[in-house]
Amino acid sequence: MKKPVYIFSDGELHRKDNTLYFEGESGRKFIPVENTSEIMIFGEVSLNKRFLEFISQSEIILHFFNHYGYYVGSFYPREHLNSGYMILKQAENYIDEKKRLYIAQKFVEGAYRNIRQVLKYYQNRGKNLDDIIYAIERLGDLIAGTSNVNELMAIEGNIREYYYKSFDEILGNCDFEFDARSRRPPKNSLNVLISFGNSLMYTTVLSEIYKTHLDPRIGYLHSTNFRRFTLNLDVSEIFKPIIVDRVIFTVVGKNIIKKDDFDEDAEGLLLKDKGKMAFIEEYENKLKTTINHRSLGNSVSYRRLIRLELYKLEKHLMGEEEYNPFVAQW
Amino acid sequence: MYEEVTGSLMQSYNICKRQVWLMAHQIIPDQEHPYIEMGRLIDDMSYDRDRKKINFENVVIDLVRNDNGNLLVGEVKKSSKAIGSARLQLLFYLYKLKQNGIEAKGQLFFPEERKKIDVRLTSESEAEVVSAINEINDIINMDKAPAFEKIPYCKNCGYKEFCLS
């Protein structure tokens, strides 16, 4: 199985013949081309065209993150799985308002159902979440009846607002109070973790899209401007509650990340490298966790589940089977 | 659709009609599938001394060899399990060559099994190729992919997760 490589230190990425290595303060580290799916770059790294050429040829994606752990962008090698047929289908489903709304609703429905599942889990463990679950369920009932994407986005926003309020009850940790959702820069530790986790999720989904015939620039829920990747944002909605948020509950709940893992700087709050690494470890473990897949008849990892979700979407676009989002069973 | 029939479509034809349609629409199988990676490697590493990957028209021939003054074209496969479809694929190459005025002998290579099998284009097998080409064209022109049907081949197929997701 190919694995992502994470780079935190500063240094240079090089190609030497048909191998890659990273040269940092602690010496040379080789990157196995055949076993690397993507390289996640957090440190200050320089590279050259020769390196990019080889990366492109080996179909490895580079994802860049800034000082705060925010996603900056990707070096996305020239698309290698091109199907004109699939791109036309994707566009056709975008241009037709009704078809677009249907798919967008399914993404929000998936997000809603998975959020609800996470909350139910903690409710069963004695957390007082009745009111929040009730409010979210009322909002969830409205999804299918929305008449345009903006209306749908508003409902999704409201669900999330209620949902994030539940974090205080679930975590019960005064060092990680939610207060309000804040971005760029996040104002408190919990928001830092949410933003960081979401950034990771977007890149994971983008990497999986790269292995399908879908074009990441055509999304359905998040408006497309044909410059930015948006389909990965759409599909991430479904998986954020069951992957990112559960990782947050683990790292805070088990004291893996503590208050002193954050630094205050001029621009805002910042997760230190040690904290980022700890978060990534839990995140990667989560992606590797397998669950039993009924129709496939074998177990699949969460990462694989994302790919299967994309296959389902492809089949919907092809007019084979109506798309229904993945919903966790517990 | 102007998709020309290719060797891999020929090979799929004997196994799964849905696969033919998907391939023709450039919806290619999961490239991380272990069997597909293995096939690529076996093809890369075997028969180093021969001329390899000959492209002509829309045909890619694995291996070309001079066999006592005769032209011998070969197709390399991981296993002889799906020999029927490998045979049809090779017959298709021989047919294509013949249409261009080139007479050639064919041989299937199974390096892992250290096995070779001769394949000849006879009038009978030629008719088989022509009817396959016609039916493949019909499949490609279908509006939608043929519906999924579970067969034993699914177990090790690069489309398995696509079909069953």
CSV table of N, CA and C in Angstrom, one decimal, chain A residues 1-2 81-86 211 213 293 295-296 298 300 304 307-308 311-312 314-315 318-321, chain B residues 18 21-22 25-33 37 143-147 150 158 160-165:
chain,number,residue,atom,x,y,z
A,1,MET,N,0.8,-1.2,0.0
A,1,MET,CA,0.0,0.0,0.0
A,1,MET,C,0.9,1.3,0.0
A,2,LYS,N,0.6,2.2,-0.9
A,2,LYS,CA,1.3,3.4,-0.9
A,2,LYS,C,1.0,4.3,0.3
A,81,LEU,N,-5.5,10.1,-15.4
A,81,LEU,CA,-6.7,9.3,-15.8
A,81,LEU,C,-7.7,10.2,-16.5
A,82,ASN,N,-7.7,10.3,-17.7
A,82,ASN,CA,-8.6,11.2,-18.4
A,82,ASN,C,-9.6,10.5,-19.2
A,83,SER,N,-10.9,10.8,-18.9
A,83,SER,CA,-12.0,10.2,-19.6
A,83,SER,C,-12.8,11.4,-20.1
A,84,GLY,N,-12.8,11.7,-21.3
A,84,GLY,CA,-13.7,12.8,-21.9
A,84,GLY,C,-15.1,12.5,-21.5
A,85,TYR,N,-15.5,11.3,-21.6
A,85,TYR,CA,-16.9,10.9,-21.3
A,85,TYR,C,-17.2,11.3,-19.9
A,86,MET,N,-16.4,11.0,-18.9
A,86,MET,CA,-16.7,11.3,-17.5
A,86,MET,C,-16.7,12.8,-17.3
A,211,LYS,N,-7.0,9.6,-8.4
A,211,LYS,CA,-6.9,8.2,-8.9
A,211,LYS,C,-8.2,7.7,-9.5
A,213,HIS,N,-11.6,9.1,-12.4
A,213,HIS,CA,-11.7,9.9,-13.6
A,213,HIS,C,-12.4,11.2,-13.4
A,293,HIS,N,-17.2,-4.0,4.7
A,293,HIS,CA,-18.0,-3.5,3.6
A,293,HIS,C,-19.0,-4.5,3.1
A,295,SER,N,-21.3,-4.8,0.5
A,295,SER,CA,-21.5,-5.3,-0.9
A,295,SER,C,-20.1,-5.8,-1.4
A,296,LEU,N,-19.0,-5.3,-0.9
A,296,LEU,CA,-17.7,-5.8,-1.4
A,296,LEU,C,-17.4,-7.1,-0.8
A,298,ASN,N,-15.6,-7.6,1.8
A,298,ASN,CA,-14.3,-7.7,2.6
A,298,ASN,C,-14.2,-6.4,3.4
A,300,VAL,N,-12.6,-2.8,4.3
A,300,VAL,CA,-11.9,-1.7,3.6
A,300,VAL,C,-11.5,-0.6,4.6
A,304,ARG,N,-9.9,4.0,1.7
A,304,ARG,CA,-10.5,3.3,0.6
A,304,ARG,C,-12.0,3.6,0.5
A,307,ARG,N,-12.5,6.5,-1.7
A,307,ARG,CA,-12.4,6.2,-3.1
A,307,ARG,C,-13.7,5.5,-3.6
A,308,LEU,N,-14.3,4.6,-2.7
A,308,LEU,CA,-15.5,4.0,-3.1
A,308,LEU,C,-16.6,5.0,-3.3
A,311,TYR,N,-16.3,6.4,-6.6
A,311,TYR,CA,-16.8,5.5,-7.6
A,311,TYR,C,-18.3,5.6,-7.7
A,312,LYS,N,-19.0,5.7,-6.5
A,312,LYS,CA,-20.4,5.8,-6.5
A,312,LYS,C,-20.9,7.0,-7.2
A,314,GLU,N,-19.3,8.5,-9.6
A,314,GLU,CA,-19.1,8.3,-11.0
A,314,GLU,C,-20.3,7.5,-11.6
A,315,LYS,N,-20.7,6.5,-10.9
A,315,LYS,CA,-21.8,5.7,-11.4
A,315,LYS,C,-23.1,6.5,-11.5
A,318,MET,N,-22.9,8.6,-14.5
A,318,MET,CA,-23.1,7.8,-15.7
A,318,MET,C,-24.5,7.4,-15.9
A,319,GLY,N,-25.4,7.7,-14.9
A,319,GLY,CA,-26.8,7.3,-14.9
A,319,GLY,C,-27.0,5.8,-14.6
A,320,GLU,N,-26.1,5.2,-13.9
A,320,GLU,CA,-26.2,3.8,-13.5
A,320,GLU,C,-27.0,3.6,-12.3
A,321,GLU,N,-26.6,4.3,-11.2
A,321,GLU,CA,-27.1,4.1,-9.9
A,321,GLU,C,-27.2,5.4,-9.2
B,18,ARG,N,-19.3,-5.6,-19.8
B,18,ARG,CA,-19.3,-4.3,-19.1
B,18,ARG,C,-17.9,-3.7,-19.1
B,21,TRP,N,-17.1,-1.9,-22.3
B,21,TRP,CA,-17.7,-0.6,-22.4
B,21,TRP,C,-16.9,0.4,-21.6
B,22,LEU,N,-16.6,0.0,-20.4
B,22,LEU,CA,-15.9,1.0,-19.5
B,22,LEU,C,-14.5,1.3,-20.0
B,25,HIS,N,-14.6,3.7,-22.8
B,25,HIS,CA,-14.9,5.1,-22.4
B,25,HIS,C,-13.8,5.6,-21.5
B,26,GLN,N,-12.7,5.0,-21.6
B,26,GLN,CA,-11.5,5.5,-20.9
B,26,GLN,C,-11.7,5.5,-19.3
B,27,ILE,N,-12.7,4.7,-18.9
B,27,ILE,CA,-12.8,4.5,-17.4
B,27,ILE,C,-12.0,3.3,-17.1
B,28,ILE,N,-10.7,3.6,-16.9
B,28,ILE,CA,-9.7,2.4,-16.8
B,28,ILE,C,-9.7,1.9,-15.4
B,29,PRO,N,-9.4,0.6,-15.2
B,29,PRO,CA,-9.4,0.0,-13.8
B,29,PRO,C,-8.4,0.6,-12.9
B,30,ASP,N,-8.7,0.4,-11.6
B,30,ASP,CA,-7.8,0.9,-10.5
B,30,ASP,C,-6.4,0.5,-10.8
B,31,GLN,N,-5.5,1.5,-11.0
B,31,GLN,CA,-4.1,1.2,-11.3
B,31,GLN,C,-3.3,0.7,-10.1
B,32,GLU,N,-3.9,0.8,-8.9
B,32,GLU,CA,-3.2,0.3,-7.7
B,32,GLU,C,-3.5,-1.2,-7.5
B,33,HIS,N,-4.4,-1.7,-8.3
B,33,HIS,CA,-4.8,-3.1,-8.1
B,33,HIS,C,-3.5,-4.0,-8.2
B,37,GLU,N,-0.6,-4.1,-11.2
B,37,GLU,CA,0.8,-3.7,-11.0
B,37,GLU,C,1.7,-4.9,-11.4
B,143,ASP,N,-25.6,3.3,-25.1
B,143,ASP,CA,-25.6,4.6,-24.4
B,143,ASP,C,-25.1,4.4,-23.0
B,144,LYS,N,-25.4,3.3,-22.4
B,144,LYS,CA,-24.9,3.1,-21.0
B,144,LYS,C,-24.1,1.8,-21.0
B,145,ALA,N,-23.3,1.7,-19.9
B,145,ALA,CA,-22.5,0.4,-19.8
B,145,ALA,C,-23.5,-0.7,-19.5
B,146,PRO,N,-23.2,-1.9,-20.0
B,146,PRO,CA,-24.0,-3.1,-19.7
B,146,PRO,C,-24.1,-3.3,-18.2
B,147,ALA,N,-25.2,-3.7,-17.7
B,147,ALA,CA,-25.4,-3.8,-16.2
B,147,ALA,C,-24.4,-4.8,-15.6
B,150,LYS,N,-22.4,-10.5,-11.6
B,150,LYS,CA,-21.3,-11.1,-10.9
B,150,LYS,C,-20.8,-12.4,-11.5
B,158,GLY,N,-9.7,-5.4,-11.6
B,158,GLY,CA,-9.4,-4.1,-11.2
B,158,GLY,C,-10.7,-3.1,-11.2
B,160,LYS,N,-13.5,-4.3,-9.7
B,160,LYS,CA,-14.3,-4.8,-8.7
B,160,LYS,C,-14.9,-3.8,-7.8
B,161,GLU,N,-14.0,-2.9,-7.3
B,161,GLU,CA,-14.5,-1.9,-6.3
B,161,GLU,C,-15.4,-0.8,-7.0
B,162,PHE,N,-15.1,-0.6,-8.3
B,162,PHE,CA,-16.0,0.3,-9.0
B,162,PHE,C,-17.4,-0.3,-9.2
B,163,CYS,N,-17.4,-1.5,-9.6
B,163,CYS,CA,-18.7,-2.1,-9.8
B,163,CYS,C,-19.5,-2.4,-8.5
B,164,LEU,N,-18.8,-2.7,-7.4
B,164,LEU,CA,-19.5,-3.1,-6.2
B,164,LEU,C,-19.7,-2.0,-5.2
B,165,SER,N,-19.1,-0.8,-5.4
B,165,SER,CA,-19.2,0.2,-4.4
B,165,SER,C,-20.6,0.7,-4.2
